[in-house]
């Protein structure tokens, strides 16, 4: 069948019209589904000297639904914690301490404009359960085993977005950090990674054999091969060894300040493990999420390392000189976050001589 020139032209025009219509529709659909870009003035983005002598956290707290005395209490508490952090950061920098500019992965949620630095052994898994709800992946924090939470889900992190988007979120989102008494955290890491025999064998293989061979006076071949009977005093000797640098440490015992870049990021809220439920509720209220999720009141791998009898049992086995050196190594975590020198160190002359 032959077509006239007029018919061929008509068919071509019709084809072009249909193609143009389809491309326009796809473009509109793509724009509709794309996340809205975060707009921020370049002058709003700061990566250094982020603390000021303002009443820290006041603007953050006044933008929420928290009212009355409760808001004043939270504001006063956070102002004290963050001003202490600011003061101690300045003192450390004056003494020549160099803080790394690279924090570990910071989690974020665009809906609630929320950034969180998860510190291992400071309820990090519980906070990940909360993030799964806020991200819309699950309906409730209940029934989520820690292995699933840690290994079977992906969480939005700032290292996966562009530099501009990362800086924009850091300048405008609420930034939250939770900390814990440093010696309690170290004991929790030891018990979780070296004492539990059914999980975490990778830690025993990676660190156990080295610690036993390096710090045990007379290691036997059985211990060196099994890697599963590292004692707490041996673990402490590994930590205080000058060759064990902060950058080489595993995240579970790396100092908290080194994980979260606390002296270069302007955190809005510092929560404490010692009052976990109260501070967690404050954070969820402040980001307008308390009606959408409840902070977990359980954990599936508790070590009870903050219980005084457990704490005393383990730390009493460590020589006093090693305890002093351990404190010195983690001294910034104590000072930055307002934790006292452990009495197990101060109750005796050894510390006073070395102070």
Short mmCIF file of N, CA, C and O in Angstrom, two decimals, residues 278-347:
data_model
loop_
_atom_site.label_atom_id
_atom_site.label_comp_id
_atom_site.label_asym_id
_atom_site.label_seq_id
_atom_site.Cartn_x
_atom_site.Cartn_y
_atom_site.Cartn_z
N UNK A 278 13.59 9.55 80.38
CA UNK A 278 13.17 10.95 80.48
C UNK A 278 13.72 11.78 79.33
O UNK A 278 12.99 12.57 78.70
N UNK A 279 15.01 11.62 79.06
CA UNK A 279 15.63 12.43 78.00
C UNK A 279 15.13 12.02 76.62
O UNK A 279 14.98 12.87 75.73
N UNK A 280 14.89 10.73 76.43
CA UNK A 280 14.36 10.28 75.14
C UNK A 280 12.97 10.86 74.89
O UNK A 280 12.66 11.30 73.77
N UNK A 281 12.13 10.86 75.92
CA UNK A 281 10.80 11.45 75.78
C UNK A 281 10.90 12.93 75.46
O UNK A 281 10.13 13.46 74.64
N UNK A 282 11.86 13.62 76.07
CA UNK A 282 12.04 15.05 75.78
C UNK A 282 12.39 15.25 74.31
O UNK A 282 11.85 16.14 73.64
N UNK A 283 13.29 14.42 73.78
CA UNK A 283 13.68 14.55 72.38
C UNK A 283 12.48 14.31 71.46
O UNK A 283 12.22 15.10 70.53
N UNK A 284 11.73 13.24 71.71
CA UNK A 284 10.58 12.93 70.85
C UNK A 284 9.53 14.03 70.92
O UNK A 284 8.88 14.34 69.92
N UNK A 285 9.37 14.63 72.09
CA UNK A 285 8.43 15.74 72.22
C UNK A 285 8.94 16.96 71.45
O UNK A 285 8.18 17.63 70.76
N UNK A 286 10.21 17.20 71.55
CA UNK A 286 10.80 18.39 70.93
C UNK A 286 10.76 18.33 69.40
O UNK A 286 10.67 19.36 68.74
N UNK A 287 10.80 17.12 68.84
CA UNK A 287 10.74 17.01 67.37
C UNK A 287 9.32 16.66 66.91
O UNK A 287 9.11 16.28 65.76
N UNK A 288 8.35 16.77 67.84
CA UNK A 288 6.95 16.54 67.51
C UNK A 288 6.69 15.10 67.07
O UNK A 288 5.89 14.85 66.16
N UNK A 289 7.35 14.14 67.72
CA UNK A 289 7.18 12.74 67.34
C UNK A 289 6.66 11.88 68.49
O UNK A 289 6.49 10.67 68.33
N UNK A 290 6.38 12.49 69.65
CA UNK A 290 5.97 11.70 70.81
C UNK A 290 4.63 11.00 70.59
O UNK A 290 4.35 9.98 71.22
N UNK A 291 3.82 11.53 69.69
CA UNK A 291 2.55 10.87 69.39
C UNK A 291 2.66 9.79 68.35
O UNK A 291 1.71 9.03 68.11
N UNK A 292 3.83 9.68 67.72
CA UNK A 292 4.02 8.72 66.63
C UNK A 292 4.83 7.50 67.05
O UNK A 292 4.76 6.45 66.40
N UNK A 293 5.63 7.62 68.10
CA UNK A 293 6.47 6.51 68.52
C UNK A 293 6.75 6.63 70.01
O UNK A 293 6.82 7.73 70.56
N UNK A 294 6.90 5.48 70.66
CA UNK A 294 7.26 5.42 72.08
C UNK A 294 8.65 4.83 72.20
O UNK A 294 8.95 3.81 71.57
N UNK A 295 9.51 5.47 72.98
CA UNK A 295 10.86 4.95 73.12
C UNK A 295 10.82 3.59 73.80
O UNK A 295 10.09 3.40 74.78
N UNK A 296 11.59 2.61 73.30
CA UNK A 296 11.54 1.25 73.87
C UNK A 296 11.90 1.23 75.35
O UNK A 296 12.81 1.93 75.78
N UNK A 297 11.19 0.40 76.08
CA UNK A 297 11.51 0.22 77.50
C UNK A 297 12.15 -1.14 77.73
O UNK A 297 12.12 -1.69 78.82
N UNK A 298 12.75 -1.70 76.67
CA UNK A 298 13.39 -3.00 76.77
C UNK A 298 14.65 -3.01 75.92
O UNK A 298 14.85 -2.14 75.07
N UNK A 299 15.49 -4.00 76.15
CA UNK A 299 16.65 -4.24 75.31
C UNK A 299 16.87 -5.74 75.26
O UNK A 299 16.63 -6.44 76.25
N UNK A 300 17.31 -6.25 74.11
CA UNK A 300 17.45 -7.69 73.96
C UNK A 300 18.88 -8.17 74.17
O UNK A 300 19.17 -9.34 73.99
N UNK A 301 19.79 -7.27 74.54
CA UNK A 301 21.16 -7.71 74.87
C UNK A 301 21.72 -6.85 75.98
O UNK A 301 22.74 -6.17 75.85
N UNK A 302 21.05 -6.90 77.15
CA UNK A 302 21.45 -6.11 78.31
C UNK A 302 22.69 -6.72 78.95
O UNK A 302 22.79 -7.93 79.10
N UNK A 303 23.63 -5.87 79.35
CA UNK A 303 24.84 -6.34 80.05
C UNK A 303 24.85 -5.95 81.52
O UNK A 303 25.72 -6.42 82.26
N UNK A 304 23.91 -5.08 81.95
CA UNK A 304 23.83 -4.64 83.35
C UNK A 304 25.12 -3.99 83.83
O UNK A 304 25.44 -4.02 85.03
N UNK A 305 25.86 -3.37 82.92
CA UNK A 305 27.17 -2.85 83.28
C UNK A 305 27.11 -1.58 84.12
O UNK A 305 28.13 -1.14 84.66
N UNK A 306 25.94 -0.97 84.20
CA UNK A 306 25.80 0.23 85.03
C UNK A 306 25.37 -0.11 86.45
O UNK A 306 25.31 0.78 87.30
N UNK A 307 25.04 -1.37 86.72
CA UNK A 307 24.70 -1.78 88.08
C UNK A 307 25.95 -1.74 88.95
O UNK A 307 27.01 -2.24 88.56
N UNK A 308 25.84 -1.16 90.12
CA UNK A 308 27.01 -0.91 90.94
C UNK A 308 27.74 -2.19 91.32
O UNK A 308 28.98 -2.23 91.33
N UNK A 309 27.00 -3.25 91.62
CA UNK A 309 27.67 -4.49 92.01
C UNK A 309 28.45 -5.10 90.85
O UNK A 309 29.56 -5.62 91.03
N UNK A 310 27.87 -5.03 89.65
CA UNK A 310 28.57 -5.54 88.46
C UNK A 310 29.79 -4.68 88.17
O UNK A 310 30.89 -5.19 87.90
N UNK A 311 29.61 -3.37 88.22
CA UNK A 311 30.71 -2.43 87.96
C UNK A 311 31.86 -2.67 88.92
O UNK A 311 33.03 -2.76 88.51
N UNK A 312 31.55 -2.78 90.21
CA UNK A 312 32.59 -2.96 91.23
C UNK A 312 33.33 -4.28 91.04
O UNK A 312 34.55 -4.36 91.21
N UNK A 313 32.59 -5.33 90.68
CA UNK A 313 33.20 -6.65 90.50
C UNK A 313 34.29 -6.61 89.44
O UNK A 313 35.39 -7.14 89.65
N UNK A 314 34.03 -5.99 88.32
CA UNK A 314 34.99 -5.99 87.22
C UNK A 314 36.13 -5.00 87.44
O UNK A 314 37.29 -5.33 87.23
N UNK A 315 35.80 -3.79 87.87
CA UNK A 315 36.85 -2.77 88.00
C UNK A 315 37.75 -3.01 89.21
O UNK A 315 38.89 -2.53 89.23
N UNK A 316 37.26 -3.74 90.20
CA UNK A 316 38.11 -4.05 91.34
C UNK A 316 39.23 -5.02 90.96
O UNK A 316 40.22 -5.15 91.69
N UNK A 317 39.11 -5.69 89.82
CA UNK A 317 40.13 -6.62 89.36
C UNK A 317 41.26 -5.90 88.61
O UNK A 317 42.30 -6.52 88.33
N UNK A 318 41.07 -4.63 88.29
CA UNK A 318 42.05 -3.88 87.50
C UNK A 318 43.02 -3.17 88.45
O UNK A 318 42.59 -2.50 89.39
N UNK A 319 44.33 -3.29 88.22
CA UNK A 319 45.30 -2.57 89.07
C UNK A 319 45.02 -1.07 89.06
O UNK A 319 44.62 -0.49 88.05
N UNK A 320 45.26 -0.43 90.21
CA UNK A 320 44.95 0.99 90.35
C UNK A 320 45.69 1.84 89.32
O UNK A 320 45.11 2.77 88.75
N UNK A 321 46.94 1.54 89.06
CA UNK A 321 47.69 2.32 88.08
C UNK A 321 47.05 2.23 86.70
O UNK A 321 47.02 3.21 85.95
N UNK A 322 46.55 1.07 86.36
CA UNK A 322 45.88 0.91 85.05
C UNK A 322 44.57 1.68 85.02
O UNK A 322 44.19 2.23 83.97
N UNK A 323 43.87 1.74 86.15
CA UNK A 323 42.63 2.52 86.21
C UNK A 323 42.92 4.01 85.98
O UNK A 323 42.17 4.70 85.28
N UNK A 324 44.00 4.48 86.59
CA UNK A 324 44.37 5.88 86.41
C UNK A 324 44.69 6.17 84.95
O UNK A 324 44.26 7.18 84.39
N UNK A 325 45.46 5.29 84.33
CA UNK A 325 45.80 5.47 82.92
C UNK A 325 44.56 5.39 82.03
O UNK A 325 44.46 6.10 81.04
N UNK A 326 43.62 4.53 82.41
CA UNK A 326 42.38 4.42 81.63
C UNK A 326 41.59 5.72 81.73
O UNK A 326 41.04 6.21 80.72
N UNK A 327 41.51 6.27 82.93
CA UNK A 327 40.82 7.56 83.08
C UNK A 327 41.50 8.64 82.24
O UNK A 327 40.82 9.43 81.57
N UNK A 328 42.82 8.69 82.29
CA UNK A 328 43.54 9.70 81.52
C UNK A 328 43.25 9.58 80.03
O UNK A 328 43.14 10.58 79.33
N UNK A 329 43.13 8.34 79.56
CA UNK A 329 42.89 8.15 78.13
C UNK A 329 41.49 8.61 77.74
O UNK A 329 41.29 9.13 76.64
N UNK A 330 40.54 8.43 78.63
CA UNK A 330 39.15 8.82 78.33
C UNK A 330 38.74 10.09 79.08
O UNK A 330 37.55 10.37 79.23
N UNK A 331 39.73 10.86 79.52
CA UNK A 331 39.46 12.03 80.35
C UNK A 331 38.55 13.04 79.65
O UNK A 331 37.68 13.64 80.29
N UNK A 332 38.72 13.22 78.36
CA UNK A 332 37.88 14.20 77.66
C UNK A 332 36.40 13.81 77.69
O UNK A 332 35.54 14.68 77.80
N UNK A 333 36.11 12.53 77.59
CA UNK A 333 34.71 12.11 77.69
C UNK A 333 34.12 12.47 79.05
O UNK A 333 32.96 12.88 79.15
N UNK A 334 34.92 12.31 80.10
CA UNK A 334 34.45 12.69 81.43
C UNK A 334 34.21 14.19 81.52
O UNK A 334 33.17 14.65 82.03
N UNK A 335 35.15 14.98 81.04
CA UNK A 335 35.08 16.43 81.19
C UNK A 335 34.03 17.06 80.27
O UNK A 335 33.29 17.95 80.69
N UNK A 336 33.99 16.64 79.02
CA UNK A 336 33.06 17.24 78.06
C UNK A 336 31.61 17.03 78.45
O UNK A 336 30.76 17.90 78.21
N UNK A 337 31.33 15.88 79.05
CA UNK A 337 29.93 15.53 79.32
C UNK A 337 29.56 15.55 80.79
O UNK A 337 28.48 15.11 81.18
N UNK A 338 30.46 16.09 81.62
CA UNK A 338 30.11 16.34 83.01
C UNK A 338 30.05 15.12 83.91
O UNK A 338 29.22 15.08 84.84
N UNK A 339 30.93 14.14 83.68
CA UNK A 339 30.96 12.97 84.55
C UNK A 339 32.12 13.09 85.54
O UNK A 339 33.23 13.51 85.18
N UNK A 340 31.86 12.71 86.78
CA UNK A 340 32.88 12.79 87.83
C UNK A 340 33.92 11.69 87.66
O UNK A 340 33.66 10.64 87.06
N UNK A 341 35.08 11.94 88.24
CA UNK A 341 36.11 10.90 88.28
C UNK A 341 35.57 9.73 89.10
O UNK A 341 35.06 9.93 90.21
N UNK A 342 35.65 8.50 88.61
CA UNK A 342 35.10 7.36 89.36
C UNK A 342 35.72 7.23 90.74
O UNK A 342 36.94 7.40 90.91
N UNK A 343 34.90 6.95 91.72
CA UNK A 343 35.38 6.83 93.10
C UNK A 343 36.35 5.66 93.25
O UNK A 343 37.17 5.65 94.17
N UNK A 344 36.25 4.67 92.38
CA UNK A 344 37.17 3.54 92.46
C UNK A 344 38.61 3.99 92.20
O UNK A 344 39.56 3.32 92.57
N UNK A 345 38.75 5.17 91.59
CA UNK A 345 40.08 5.76 91.37
C UNK A 345 40.43 6.72 92.50
O UNK A 345 41.54 6.71 93.03
N UNK A 346 39.50 7.57 92.87
CA UNK A 346 39.79 8.62 93.86
C UNK A 346 39.95 8.09 95.27
O UNK A 346 40.56 8.74 96.12
N UNK A 347 39.38 6.92 95.56
CA UNK A 347 39.50 6.34 96.90
C UNK A 347 40.86 5.68 97.07
O UNK A 347 41.01 4.45 97.07
#
